């Protein structure tokens, strides 16, 4: 029989073990801090239903990774009706924050006047594009709203993973190097098509090295928006022994007319994969830019092996 302070003498006592942190512990899920700035995705290109669907899926991924995140979409060439401009989205975010403060103050709550950035603007760009980045920066300045502007998403290993997936979906690469079967249409040389001039090509080359390590084939970057660049790189790859080439667009999608990709593939005499689009890694990288700007420690974004 048990005593008031514990079991009777001689009976084993099972005490609960305190939970200890360790490498096998699941990390505690993060949530957006209360009053955190909005994440504003700056979307380039001509607005269209497909562009809106892509952008919405990207911010949906970011929200799923950080519950409570206030994520919005601003279009660089928006019309403030179906496609709100980046400037209008920033202005609206500032008005909403001021309204929340005034409501709390009127309710007698002890609140501090909000300070710090109203928003963190993340360009939906895989690589640097000087012309587009200048326009995004100008839109932020014209809004007269306190907002931080992050860098572009790449180069990054997750983008190499996304390129691999798009190539495998098009039948231009094996989905998994560990599998001992051949894909008859697999390319033995990859042209990485970037947008944004020479700086973009150099940045794409870094991700290209990571892709080459995944595929064990040569990868060279070229400019989709420069005449002759794609054909020149195709000639270099063929002269070095590659016979079956593939074009992998190193861009999200809205940055360029899809017809340009088709024409570049014809010029190089090869097939092309789809742009990166709303691949899950894109949403994770957008969120990583946001959390880094705010000094939040996100769960490390890791790319799962491609299966």
C-alpha atoms as a PDB file:
ATOM      1  CA  UNK A   1       0.000   0.000   0.000  1.00  0.00           C
ATOM      2  CA  UNK A   2       1.288   3.445  -0.772  1.00  0.00           C
ATOM      3  CA  UNK A   3       2.155   6.030   1.815  1.00  0.00           C
ATOM      4  CA  UNK A   4       1.106   9.674   1.456  1.00  0.00           C
ATOM      5  CA  UNK A   5       4.536  10.455   0.028  1.00  0.00           C
ATOM      6  CA  UNK A   6       5.002   7.525  -2.368  1.00  0.00           C
ATOM      7  CA  UNK A   7       4.634   3.782  -2.943  1.00  0.00           C
ATOM      8  CA  UNK A   8       5.147   1.256  -0.193  1.00  0.00           C
ATOM      9  CA  UNK A   9       8.712   0.253   0.591  1.00  0.00           C
ATOM     10  CA  UNK A  10      10.140  -2.381  -1.726  1.00  0.00           C
ATOM     11  CA  UNK A  11       8.076  -1.495  -4.798  1.00  0.00           C
ATOM     12  CA  UNK A  12       9.926  -0.223  -7.871  1.00  0.00           C
ATOM     13  CA  UNK A  13       9.481   3.447  -8.598  1.00  0.00           C
ATOM     14  CA  UNK A  14       9.290   4.588 -12.229  1.00  0.00           C
ATOM     15  CA  UNK A  15      10.103   8.247 -12.376  1.00  0.00           C
ATOM     16  CA  UNK A  16       9.474  10.257 -15.561  1.00  0.00           C
ATOM     17  CA  UNK A  17      12.640  11.221 -17.343  1.00  0.00           C
ATOM     18  CA  UNK A  18      13.120  14.887 -18.044  1.00  0.00           C
ATOM     19  CA  UNK A  19      13.118  15.601 -21.767  1.00  0.00           C
ATOM     20  CA  UNK A  20      16.602  16.488 -22.865  1.00  0.00           C
ATOM     21  CA  UNK A  21      17.493  18.400 -25.998  1.00  0.00           C
ATOM     22  CA  UNK A  22      19.471  16.418 -28.511  1.00  0.00           C
ATOM     23  CA  UNK A  23      20.121  15.852 -32.153  1.00  0.00           C
ATOM     24  CA  UNK A  24      17.087  13.591 -32.495  1.00  0.00           C
ATOM     25  CA  UNK A  25      14.681  16.043 -30.904  1.00  0.00           C
ATOM     26  CA  UNK A  26      12.239  17.589 -33.340  1.00  0.00           C
ATOM     27  CA  UNK A  27      12.856  21.351 -33.398  1.00  0.00           C
ATOM     28  CA  UNK A  28      10.134  23.477 -31.926  1.00  0.00           C
ATOM     29  CA  UNK A  29       8.037  24.987 -34.727  1.00  0.00           C
ATOM     30  CA  UNK A  30       8.539  28.682 -35.275  1.00  0.00           C
ATOM     31  CA  UNK A  31       5.796  31.243 -35.582  1.00  0.00           C
ATOM     32  CA  UNK A  32       6.001  34.780 -36.858  1.00  0.00           C
ATOM     33  CA  UNK A  33       6.568  37.268 -33.999  1.00  0.00           C
ATOM     34  CA  UNK A  34       3.593  39.423 -33.144  1.00  0.00           C
ATOM     35  CA  UNK A  35       3.722  42.666 -35.072  1.00  0.00           C
ATOM     36  CA  UNK A  36       6.423  41.389 -37.428  1.00  0.00           C
ATOM     37  CA  UNK A  37       6.791  43.237 -40.747  1.00  0.00           C
ATOM     38  CA  UNK A  38       4.926  41.900 -43.742  1.00  0.00           C
ATOM     39  CA  UNK A  39       6.750  39.771 -46.282  1.00  0.00           C
ATOM     40  CA  UNK A  40       6.102  41.349 -49.664  1.00  0.00           C
ATOM     41  CA  UNK A  41       6.972  39.251 -52.688  1.00  0.00           C
ATOM     42  CA  UNK A  42       8.061  41.519 -55.543  1.00  0.00           C
ATOM     43  CA  UNK A  43       6.950  39.820 -58.767  1.00  0.00           C
ATOM     44  CA  UNK A  44       8.485  40.939 -62.079  1.00  0.00           C
ATOM     45  CA  UNK A  45       7.089  40.478 -65.559  1.00  0.00           C
ATOM     46  CA  UNK A  46       3.738  41.090 -67.196  1.00  0.00           C
ATOM     47  CA  UNK A  47       0.929  40.150 -64.768  1.00  0.00           C
ATOM     48  CA  UNK A  48      -1.247  37.238 -65.818  1.00  0.00           C
ATOM     49  CA  UNK A  49      -3.384  34.569 -64.186  1.00  0.00           C
ATOM     50  CA  UNK A  50      -0.521  32.066 -64.382  1.00  0.00           C
ATOM     51  CA  UNK A  51       1.854  34.554 -62.734  1.00  0.00           C
ATOM     52  CA  UNK A  52      -0.616  35.215 -59.923  1.00  0.00           C
ATOM     53  CA  UNK A  53      -1.106  31.471 -59.356  1.00  0.00           C
ATOM     54  CA  UNK A  54       2.656  30.964 -59.180  1.00  0.00           C
ATOM     55  CA  UNK A  55       3.154  33.850 -56.730  1.00  0.00           C
ATOM     56  CA  UNK A  56       0.265  32.704 -54.527  1.00  0.00           C
ATOM     57  CA  UNK A  57       1.710  29.210 -54.333  1.00  0.00           C
ATOM     58  CA  UNK A  58       5.122  30.579 -53.357  1.00  0.00           C
ATOM     59  CA  UNK A  59       3.693  32.666 -50.500  1.00  0.00           C
ATOM     60  CA  UNK A  60       1.517  29.711 -49.448  1.00  0.00           C
ATOM     61  CA  UNK A  61       4.668  27.626 -49.023  1.00  0.00           C
ATOM     62  CA  UNK A  62       6.266  30.417 -46.989  1.00  0.00           C
ATOM     63  CA  UNK A  63       3.178  30.692 -44.741  1.00  0.00           C
ATOM     64  CA  UNK A  64       3.168  26.939 -44.140  1.00  0.00           C
ATOM     65  CA  UNK A  65       6.786  27.150 -42.981  1.00  0.00           C
ATOM     66  CA  UNK A  66       6.130  30.116 -40.654  1.00  0.00           C
ATOM     67  CA  UNK A  67       2.593  30.180 -39.207  1.00  0.00           C
ATOM     68  CA  UNK A  68       1.251  33.666 -38.634  1.00  0.00           C
ATOM     69  CA  UNK A  69       3.320  35.139 -41.446  1.00  0.00           C
ATOM     70  CA  UNK A  70       1.769  38.196 -43.103  1.00  0.00           C
ATOM     71  CA  UNK A  71       2.744  37.536 -46.727  1.00  0.00           C
ATOM     72  CA  UNK A  72       1.614  39.725 -49.611  1.00  0.00           C
ATOM     73  CA  UNK A  73       2.250  39.996 -53.341  1.00  0.00           C
ATOM     74  CA  UNK A  74       3.208  43.162 -55.197  1.00  0.00           C
ATOM     75  CA  UNK A  75       3.601  43.231 -58.967  1.00  0.00           C
ATOM     76  CA  UNK A  76       6.305  45.352 -60.527  1.00  0.00           C
ATOM     77  CA  UNK A  77       4.055  45.997 -63.534  1.00  0.00           C
ATOM     78  CA  UNK A  78       0.732  45.767 -61.710  1.00  0.00           C
ATOM     79  CA  UNK A  79      -2.398  47.752 -62.425  1.00  0.00           C
ATOM     80  CA  UNK A  80      -3.728  48.211 -58.856  1.00  0.00           C
ATOM     81  CA  UNK A  81      -6.908  46.279 -59.702  1.00  0.00           C
ATOM     82  CA  UNK A  82      -6.412  42.546 -60.160  1.00  0.00           C
ATOM     83  CA  UNK A  83      -2.650  42.887 -59.790  1.00  0.00           C
ATOM     84  CA  UNK A  84      -1.702  45.431 -57.094  1.00  0.00           C
ATOM     85  CA  UNK A  85       1.568  47.248 -57.659  1.00  0.00           C
ATOM     86  CA  UNK A  86       4.460  46.798 -55.273  1.00  0.00           C
ATOM     87  CA  UNK A  87       4.166  50.457 -54.253  1.00  0.00           C
ATOM     88  CA  UNK A  88       0.439  50.104 -53.464  1.00  0.00           C
ATOM     89  CA  UNK A  89       0.972  46.930 -51.407  1.00  0.00           C
ATOM     90  CA  UNK A  90       3.636  48.653 -49.294  1.00  0.00           C
ATOM     91  CA  UNK A  91       1.390  51.676 -48.736  1.00  0.00           C
ATOM     92  CA  UNK A  92      -1.514  49.441 -47.698  1.00  0.00           C
ATOM     93  CA  UNK A  93       0.686  47.489 -45.270  1.00  0.00           C
ATOM     94  CA  UNK A  94       1.769  50.749 -43.607  1.00  0.00           C
ATOM     95  CA  UNK A  95      -1.833  51.991 -43.339  1.00  0.00           C
ATOM     96  CA  UNK A  96      -2.954  48.740 -41.748  1.00  0.00           C
ATOM     97  CA  UNK A  97      -0.153  48.844 -39.172  1.00  0.00           C
ATOM     98  CA  UNK A  98      -1.029  52.433 -38.235  1.00  0.00           C
ATOM     99  CA  UNK A  99      -4.716  51.508 -37.963  1.00  0.00           C
ATOM    100  CA  UNK A 100      -3.948  48.597 -35.618  1.00  0.00           C
ATOM    101  CA  UNK A 101      -1.909  50.890 -33.392  1.00  0.00           C
ATOM    102  CA  UNK A 102      -4.644  53.513 -33.236  1.00  0.00           C
ATOM    103  CA  UNK A 103      -7.305  50.900 -32.441  1.00  0.00           C
ATOM    104  CA  UNK A 104      -5.199  49.430 -29.632  1.00  0.00           C
ATOM    105  CA  UNK A 105      -4.512  52.900 -28.250  1.00  0.00           C
ATOM    106  CA  UNK A 106      -8.202  53.819 -28.394  1.00  0.00           C
ATOM    107  CA  UNK A 107      -9.024  50.621 -26.515  1.00  0.00           C
ATOM    108  CA  UNK A 108      -6.797  51.758 -23.668  1.00  0.00           C
ATOM    109  CA  UNK A 109      -4.093  49.198 -24.300  1.00  0.00           C
ATOM    110  CA  UNK A 110      -0.539  50.014 -23.295  1.00  0.00           C
ATOM    111  CA  UNK A 111       1.107  49.846 -26.714  1.00  0.00           C
ATOM    112  CA  UNK A 112       4.197  51.417 -28.161  1.00  0.00           C
ATOM    113  CA  UNK A 113       4.087  53.287 -31.412  1.00  0.00           C
ATOM    114  CA  UNK A 114       5.356  50.864 -34.076  1.00  0.00           C
ATOM    115  CA  UNK A 115       8.862  51.360 -35.366  1.00  0.00           C
ATOM    116  CA  UNK A 116      11.174  49.421 -37.612  1.00  0.00           C
ATOM    117  CA  UNK A 117      10.374  48.330 -41.161  1.00  0.00           C
ATOM    118  CA  UNK A 118       6.785  47.956 -42.249  1.00  0.00           C
ATOM    119  CA  UNK A 119       7.746  45.237 -44.705  1.00  0.00           C
ATOM    120  CA  UNK A 120      10.565  43.080 -46.024  1.00  0.00           C
ATOM    121  CA  UNK A 121      10.538  43.005 -49.810  1.00  0.00           C
ATOM    122  CA  UNK A 122      11.846  39.804 -51.405  1.00  0.00           C
ATOM    123  CA  UNK A 123      12.410  39.855 -55.186  1.00  0.00           C
ATOM    124  CA  UNK A 124      11.059  36.764 -56.949  1.00  0.00           C
ATOM    125  CA  UNK A 125      14.321  36.347 -58.858  1.00  0.00           C
ATOM    126  CA  UNK A 126      16.633  33.334 -58.976  1.00  0.00           C
ATOM    127  CA  UNK A 127      19.632  35.477 -59.891  1.00  0.00           C
ATOM    128  CA  UNK A 128      20.679  39.124 -60.108  1.00  0.00           C
ATOM    129  CA  UNK A 129      19.018  41.250 -62.767  1.00  0.00           C
ATOM    130  CA  UNK A 130      20.270  44.809 -62.494  1.00  0.00           C
ATOM    131  CA  UNK A 131      17.435  46.387 -64.474  1.00  0.00           C
ATOM    132  CA  UNK A 132      14.663  44.649 -62.525  1.00  0.00           C
ATOM    133  CA  UNK A 133      16.332  45.221 -59.161  1.00  0.00           C
ATOM    134  CA  UNK A 134      16.674  48.941 -59.890  1.00  0.00           C
ATOM    135  CA  UNK A 135      12.952  49.107 -60.665  1.00  0.00           C
ATOM    136  CA  UNK A 136      12.067  47.227 -57.462  1.00  0.00           C
ATOM    137  CA  UNK A 137      14.312  49.511 -55.425  1.00  0.00           C
ATOM    138  CA  UNK A 138      12.739  52.575 -57.049  1.00  0.00           C
ATOM    139  CA  UNK A 139       9.215  51.315 -56.277  1.00  0.00           C
ATOM    140  CA  UNK A 140      10.188  50.861 -52.617  1.00  0.00           C
ATOM    141  CA  UNK A 141      11.619  54.393 -52.519  1.00  0.00           C
ATOM    142  CA  UNK A 142       8.575  55.892 -54.252  1.00  0.00           C
ATOM    143  CA  UNK A 143       6.261  54.317 -51.676  1.00  0.00           C
ATOM    144  CA  UNK A 144       8.015  56.336 -48.931  1.00  0.00           C
ATOM    145  CA  UNK A 145       7.470  53.341 -46.659  1.00  0.00           C
ATOM    146  CA  UNK A 146      10.139  51.978 -44.345  1.00  0.00           C
ATOM    147  CA  UNK A 147      10.903  48.637 -45.991  1.00  0.00           C
ATOM    148  CA  UNK A 148      13.933  46.399 -46.244  1.00  0.00           C
ATOM    149  CA  UNK A 149      14.876  44.952 -49.640  1.00  0.00           C
ATOM    150  CA  UNK A 150      16.601  41.559 -49.629  1.00  0.00           C
ATOM    151  CA  UNK A 151      18.939  40.013 -52.145  1.00  0.00           C
ATOM    152  CA  UNK A 152      17.765  37.593 -54.852  1.00  0.00           C
ATOM    153  CA  UNK A 153      17.230  33.894 -54.090  1.00  0.00           C
ATOM    154  CA  UNK A 154      20.363  32.413 -55.636  1.00  0.00           C
ATOM    155  CA  UNK A 155      22.860  30.996 -55.974  1.00  0.00           C
ATOM    156  CA  UNK A 156      21.821  28.206 -53.598  1.00  0.00           C
ATOM    157  CA  UNK A 157      21.985  24.385 -53.431  1.00  0.00           C
ATOM    158  CA  UNK A 158      18.181  24.232 -53.298  1.00  0.00           C
ATOM    159  CA  UNK A 159      18.053  25.856 -56.717  1.00  0.00           C
ATOM    160  CA  UNK A 160      20.363  23.146 -58.068  1.00  0.00           C
ATOM    161  CA  UNK A 161      17.913  20.605 -56.654  1.00  0.00           C
ATOM    162  CA  UNK A 162      14.998  22.385 -58.321  1.00  0.00           C
ATOM    163  CA  UNK A 163      16.808  22.464 -61.675  1.00  0.00           C
ATOM    164  CA  UNK A 164      17.507  18.728 -61.350  1.00  0.00           C
ATOM    165  CA  UNK A 165      13.824  18.049 -60.717  1.00  0.00           C
ATOM    166  CA  UNK A 166      12.694  20.116 -63.707  1.00  0.00           C
ATOM    167  CA  UNK A 167      15.185  18.341 -65.983  1.00  0.00           C
ATOM    168  CA  UNK A 168      14.079  14.916 -64.740  1.00  0.00           C
ATOM    169  CA  UNK A 169      10.415  15.845 -65.222  1.00  0.00           C
ATOM    170  CA  UNK A 170      11.212  16.634 -68.855  1.00  0.00           C
ATOM    171  CA  UNK A 171      13.023  13.311 -69.261  1.00  0.00           C
ATOM    172  CA  UNK A 172      16.349  15.101 -69.700  1.00  0.00           C
ATOM    173  CA  UNK A 173      18.061  13.747 -66.586  1.00  0.00           C
ATOM    174  CA  UNK A 174      17.835  10.753 -64.303  1.00  0.00           C
ATOM    175  CA  UNK A 175      15.767  11.448 -61.226  1.00  0.00           C
ATOM    176  CA  UNK A 176      18.263   9.682 -58.970  1.00  0.00           C
ATOM    177  CA  UNK A 177      21.917   8.988 -59.756  1.00  0.00           C
ATOM    178  CA  UNK A 178      21.883   6.038 -57.367  1.00  0.00           C
ATOM    179  CA  UNK A 179      19.443   4.113 -59.544  1.00  0.00           C
ATOM    180  CA  UNK A 180      21.205   1.904 -62.032  1.00  0.00           C
ATOM    181  CA  UNK A 181      19.115   2.571 -65.105  1.00  0.00           C
ATOM    182  CA  UNK A 182      19.630   4.859 -68.033  1.00  0.00           C
ATOM    183  CA  UNK A 183      17.293   7.467 -69.424  1.00  0.00           C
ATOM    184  CA  UNK A 184      17.728   7.359 -73.188  1.00  0.00           C
ATOM    185  CA  UNK A 185      16.850  11.036 -73.514  1.00  0.00           C
ATOM    186  CA  UNK A 186      19.144  12.142 -70.677  1.00  0.00           C
ATOM    187  CA  UNK A 187      21.396  15.018 -71.660  1.00  0.00           C
ATOM    188  CA  UNK A 188      25.176  14.779 -71.450  1.00  0.00           C
ATOM    189  CA  UNK A 189      25.569  18.551 -71.369  1.00  0.00           C
ATOM    190  CA  UNK A 190      23.382  21.235 -69.750  1.00  0.00           C
ATOM    191  CA  UNK A 191      23.004  24.881 -70.761  1.00  0.00           C
ATOM    192  CA  UNK A 192      21.851  26.957 -67.806  1.00  0.00           C
ATOM    193  CA  UNK A 193      19.835  29.846 -69.227  1.00  0.00           C
ATOM    194  CA  UNK A 194      19.938  32.965 -67.037  1.00  0.00           C
ATOM    195  CA  UNK A 195      18.328  36.402 -67.379  1.00  0.00           C
ATOM    196  CA  UNK A 196      20.021  39.625 -66.338  1.00  0.00           C
ATOM    197  CA  UNK A 197      23.249  39.915 -68.300  1.00  0.00           C
ATOM    198  CA  UNK A 198      26.791  38.898 -67.431  1.00  0.00           C
ATOM    199  CA  UNK A 199      26.347  39.225 -63.654  1.00  0.00           C
ATOM    200  CA  UNK A 200      23.406  36.824 -63.815  1.00  0.00           C
ATOM    201  CA  UNK A 201      25.415  34.353 -65.921  1.00  0.00           C
ATOM    202  CA  UNK A 202      28.270  34.366 -63.398  1.00  0.00           C
ATOM    203  CA  UNK A 203      25.875  33.800 -60.494  1.00  0.00           C
ATOM    204  CA  UNK A 204      24.124  31.011 -62.396  1.00  0.00           C
ATOM    205  CA  UNK A 205      27.502  29.389 -62.937  1.00  0.00           C
ATOM    206  CA  UNK A 206      27.824  28.821 -59.182  1.00  0.00           C
ATOM    207  CA  UNK A 207      24.524  26.947 -59.036  1.00  0.00           C
ATOM    208  CA  UNK A 208      25.601  25.237 -62.265  1.00  0.00           C
ATOM    209  CA  UNK A 209      28.596  23.706 -60.510  1.00  0.00           C
ATOM    210  CA  UNK A 210      26.278  22.247 -57.885  1.00  0.00           C
ATOM    211  CA  UNK A 211      24.005  20.882 -60.615  1.00  0.00           C
ATOM    212  CA  UNK A 212      26.982  19.359 -62.446  1.00  0.00           C
ATOM    213  CA  UNK A 213      27.950  17.530 -59.252  1.00  0.00           C
ATOM    214  CA  UNK A 214      24.422  16.113 -58.990  1.00  0.00           C
ATOM    215  CA  UNK A 215      24.207  14.994 -62.625  1.00  0.00           C
ATOM    216  CA  UNK A 216      27.872  14.177 -63.317  1.00  0.00           C
ATOM    217  CA  UNK A 217      27.652  16.018 -66.664  1.00  0.00           C
ATOM    218  CA  UNK A 218      29.095  19.402 -67.721  1.00  0.00           C
ATOM    219  CA  UNK A 219      26.916  22.440 -67.038  1.00  0.00           C
ATOM    220  CA  UNK A 220      27.607  25.881 -68.498  1.00  0.00           C
ATOM    221  CA  UNK A 221      25.655  29.093 -67.998  1.00  0.00           C
ATOM    222  CA  UNK A 222      24.522  31.424 -70.773  1.00  0.00           C
ATOM    223  CA  UNK A 223      22.310  34.496 -71.152  1.00  0.00           C
ATOM    224  CA  UNK A 224      18.790  34.011 -72.497  1.00  0.00           C
ATOM    225  CA  UNK A 225      18.507  37.752 -73.056  1.00  0.00           C
ATOM    226  CA  UNK A 226      21.708  38.161 -75.100  1.00  0.00           C
ATOM    227  CA  UNK A 227      21.805  37.283 -78.787  1.00  0.00           C
ATOM    228  CA  UNK A 228      24.091  34.371 -79.588  1.00  0.00           C
ATOM    229  CA  UNK A 229      24.928  33.499 -75.965  1.00  0.00           C
ATOM    230  CA  UNK A 230      22.971  30.217 -75.880  1.00  0.00           C
ATOM    231  CA  UNK A 231      24.276  29.075 -79.288  1.00  0.00           C
ATOM    232  CA  UNK A 232      27.867  29.906 -78.303  1.00  0.00           C
ATOM    233  CA  UNK A 233      27.690  27.790 -75.136  1.00  0.00           C
ATOM    234  CA  UNK A 234      26.039  24.968 -77.094  1.00  0.00           C
ATOM    235  CA  UNK A 235      28.989  24.990 -79.501  1.00  0.00           C
ATOM    236  CA  UNK A 236      31.454  24.890 -76.586  1.00  0.00           C
ATOM    237  CA  UNK A 237      29.718  21.905 -75.003  1.00  0.00           C
ATOM    238  CA  UNK A 238      29.590  20.003 -78.285  1.00  0.00           C
ATOM    239  CA  UNK A 239      33.238  20.745 -79.023  1.00  0.00           C
ATOM    240  CA  UNK A 240      34.124  19.282 -75.620  1.00  0.00           C
ATOM    241  CA  UNK A 241      32.320  16.019 -76.377  1.00  0.00           C
ATOM    242  CA  UNK A 242      28.702  16.524 -75.323  1.00  0.00           C
ATOM    243  CA  UNK A 243      26.281  15.319 -77.980  1.00  0.00           C
ATOM    244  CA  UNK A 244      22.858  15.532 -76.394  1.00  0.00           C
ATOM    245  CA  UNK A 245      22.249  18.929 -74.822  1.00  0.00           C
ATOM    246  CA  UNK A 246      19.430  20.301 -72.700  1.00  0.00           C
ATOM    247  CA  UNK A 247      18.448  23.854 -71.770  1.00  0.00           C
ATOM    248  CA  UNK A 248      17.597  24.410 -68.101  1.00  0.00           C
ATOM    249  CA  UNK A 249      16.015  27.864 -67.525  1.00  0.00           C
ATOM    250  CA  UNK A 250      17.575  29.380 -64.406  1.00  0.00           C
ATOM    251  CA  UNK A 251      14.593  31.584 -63.640  1.00  0.00           C
ATOM    252  CA  UNK A 252      11.289  31.409 -61.771  1.00  0.00           C
ATOM    253  CA  UNK A 253       9.087  32.109 -64.783  1.00  0.00           C
ATOM    254  CA  UNK A 254       7.555  35.610 -64.935  1.00  0.00           C
ATOM    255  CA  UNK A 255      10.892  37.301 -65.720  1.00  0.00           C
ATOM    256  CA  UNK A 256      10.792  36.498 -69.435  1.00  0.00           C
ATOM    257  CA  UNK A 257       8.399  35.581 -72.235  1.00  0.00           C
ATOM    258  CA  UNK A 258       8.223  31.754 -72.549  1.00  0.00           C
ATOM    259  CA  UNK A 259       8.706  32.181 -76.300  1.00  0.00           C
ATOM    260  CA  UNK A 260      12.270  33.331 -75.614  1.00  0.00           C
ATOM    261  CA  UNK A 261      13.058  29.982 -73.975  1.00  0.00           C
ATOM    262  CA  UNK A 262      11.544  28.088 -76.895  1.00  0.00           C
ATOM    263  CA  UNK A 263      13.551  30.118 -79.398  1.00  0.00           C
ATOM    264  CA  UNK A 264      16.769  29.620 -77.412  1.00  0.00           C
ATOM    265  CA  UNK A 265      16.238  25.847 -77.362  1.00  0.00           C
ATOM    266  CA  UNK A 266      15.755  25.849 -81.141  1.00  0.00           C
ATOM    267  CA  UNK A 267      18.887  27.958 -81.540  1.00  0.00           C
ATOM    268  CA  UNK A 268      20.881  25.444 -79.524  1.00  0.00           C
ATOM    269  CA  UNK A 269      19.232  22.452 -81.216  1.00  0.00           C
ATOM    270  CA  UNK A 270      18.098  20.892 -77.949  1.00  0.00           C
ATOM    271  CA  UNK A 271      15.100  20.349 -75.668  1.00  0.00           C
ATOM    272  CA  UNK A 272      14.285  22.609 -72.733  1.00  0.00           C
ATOM    273  CA  UNK A 273      13.012  21.954 -69.228  1.00  0.00           C
ATOM    274  CA  UNK A 274      10.360  24.097 -67.552  1.00  0.00           C
ATOM    275  CA  UNK A 275      11.354  27.154 -65.464  1.00  0.00           C
ATOM    276  CA  UNK A 276      11.696  26.641 -61.711  1.00  0.00           C
ATOM    277  CA  UNK A 277       8.158  27.879 -61.046  1.00  0.00           C
ATOM    278  CA  UNK A 278       6.560  27.320 -57.616  1.00  0.00           C
ATOM    279  CA  UNK A 279       8.920  24.505 -56.631  1.00  0.00           C
ATOM    280  CA  UNK A 280       8.818  24.144 -52.796  1.00  0.00           C
ATOM    281  CA  UNK A 281      12.422  25.301 -52.482  1.00  0.00           C
ATOM    282  CA  UNK A 282      11.449  28.686 -53.928  1.00  0.00           C
ATOM    283  CA  UNK A 283       8.992  29.350 -51.100  1.00  0.00           C
ATOM    284  CA  UNK A 284      11.555  28.221 -48.536  1.00  0.00           C
ATOM    285  CA  UNK A 285      14.228  30.502 -49.963  1.00  0.00           C
ATOM    286  CA  UNK A 286      11.821  33.457 -50.008  1.00  0.00           C
ATOM    287  CA  UNK A 287      11.095  32.829 -46.339  1.00  0.00           C
ATOM    288  CA  UNK A 288      14.811  32.441 -45.551  1.00  0.00           C
ATOM    289  CA  UNK A 289      15.499  35.881 -47.042  1.00  0.00           C
ATOM    290  CA  UNK A 290      12.725  37.342 -44.869  1.00  0.00           C
ATOM    291  CA  UNK A 291      13.817  35.698 -41.617  1.00  0.00           C
ATOM    292  CA  UNK A 292      17.469  36.577 -42.219  1.00  0.00           C
ATOM    293  CA  UNK A 293      16.543  40.228 -42.731  1.00  0.00           C
ATOM    294  CA  UNK A 294      14.687  40.202 -39.391  1.00  0.00           C
ATOM    295  CA  UNK A 295      17.314  38.183 -37.517  1.00  0.00           C
ATOM    296  CA  UNK A 296      14.910  35.305 -36.893  1.00  0.00           C
ATOM    297  CA  UNK A 297      16.565  31.884 -36.735  1.00  0.00           C
ATOM    298  CA  UNK A 298      14.489  29.726 -39.104  1.00  0.00           C
ATOM    299  CA  UNK A 299      14.584  25.968 -39.229  1.00  0.00           C
ATOM    300  CA  UNK A 300      17.400  25.202 -41.608  1.00  0.00           C
ATOM    301  CA  UNK A 301      16.066  24.765 -45.128  1.00  0.00           C
ATOM    302  CA  UNK A 302      17.411  21.499 -46.407  1.00  0.00           C
ATOM    303  CA  UNK A 303      16.797  19.995 -49.779  1.00  0.00           C
ATOM    304  CA  UNK A 304      15.588  16.428 -49.671  1.00  0.00           C
ATOM    305  CA  UNK A 305      17.190  14.047 -52.163  1.00  0.00           C
ATOM    306  CA  UNK A 306      15.433  13.927 -55.489  1.00  0.00           C
ATOM    307  CA  UNK A 307      13.586  10.618 -55.914  1.00  0.00           C
END
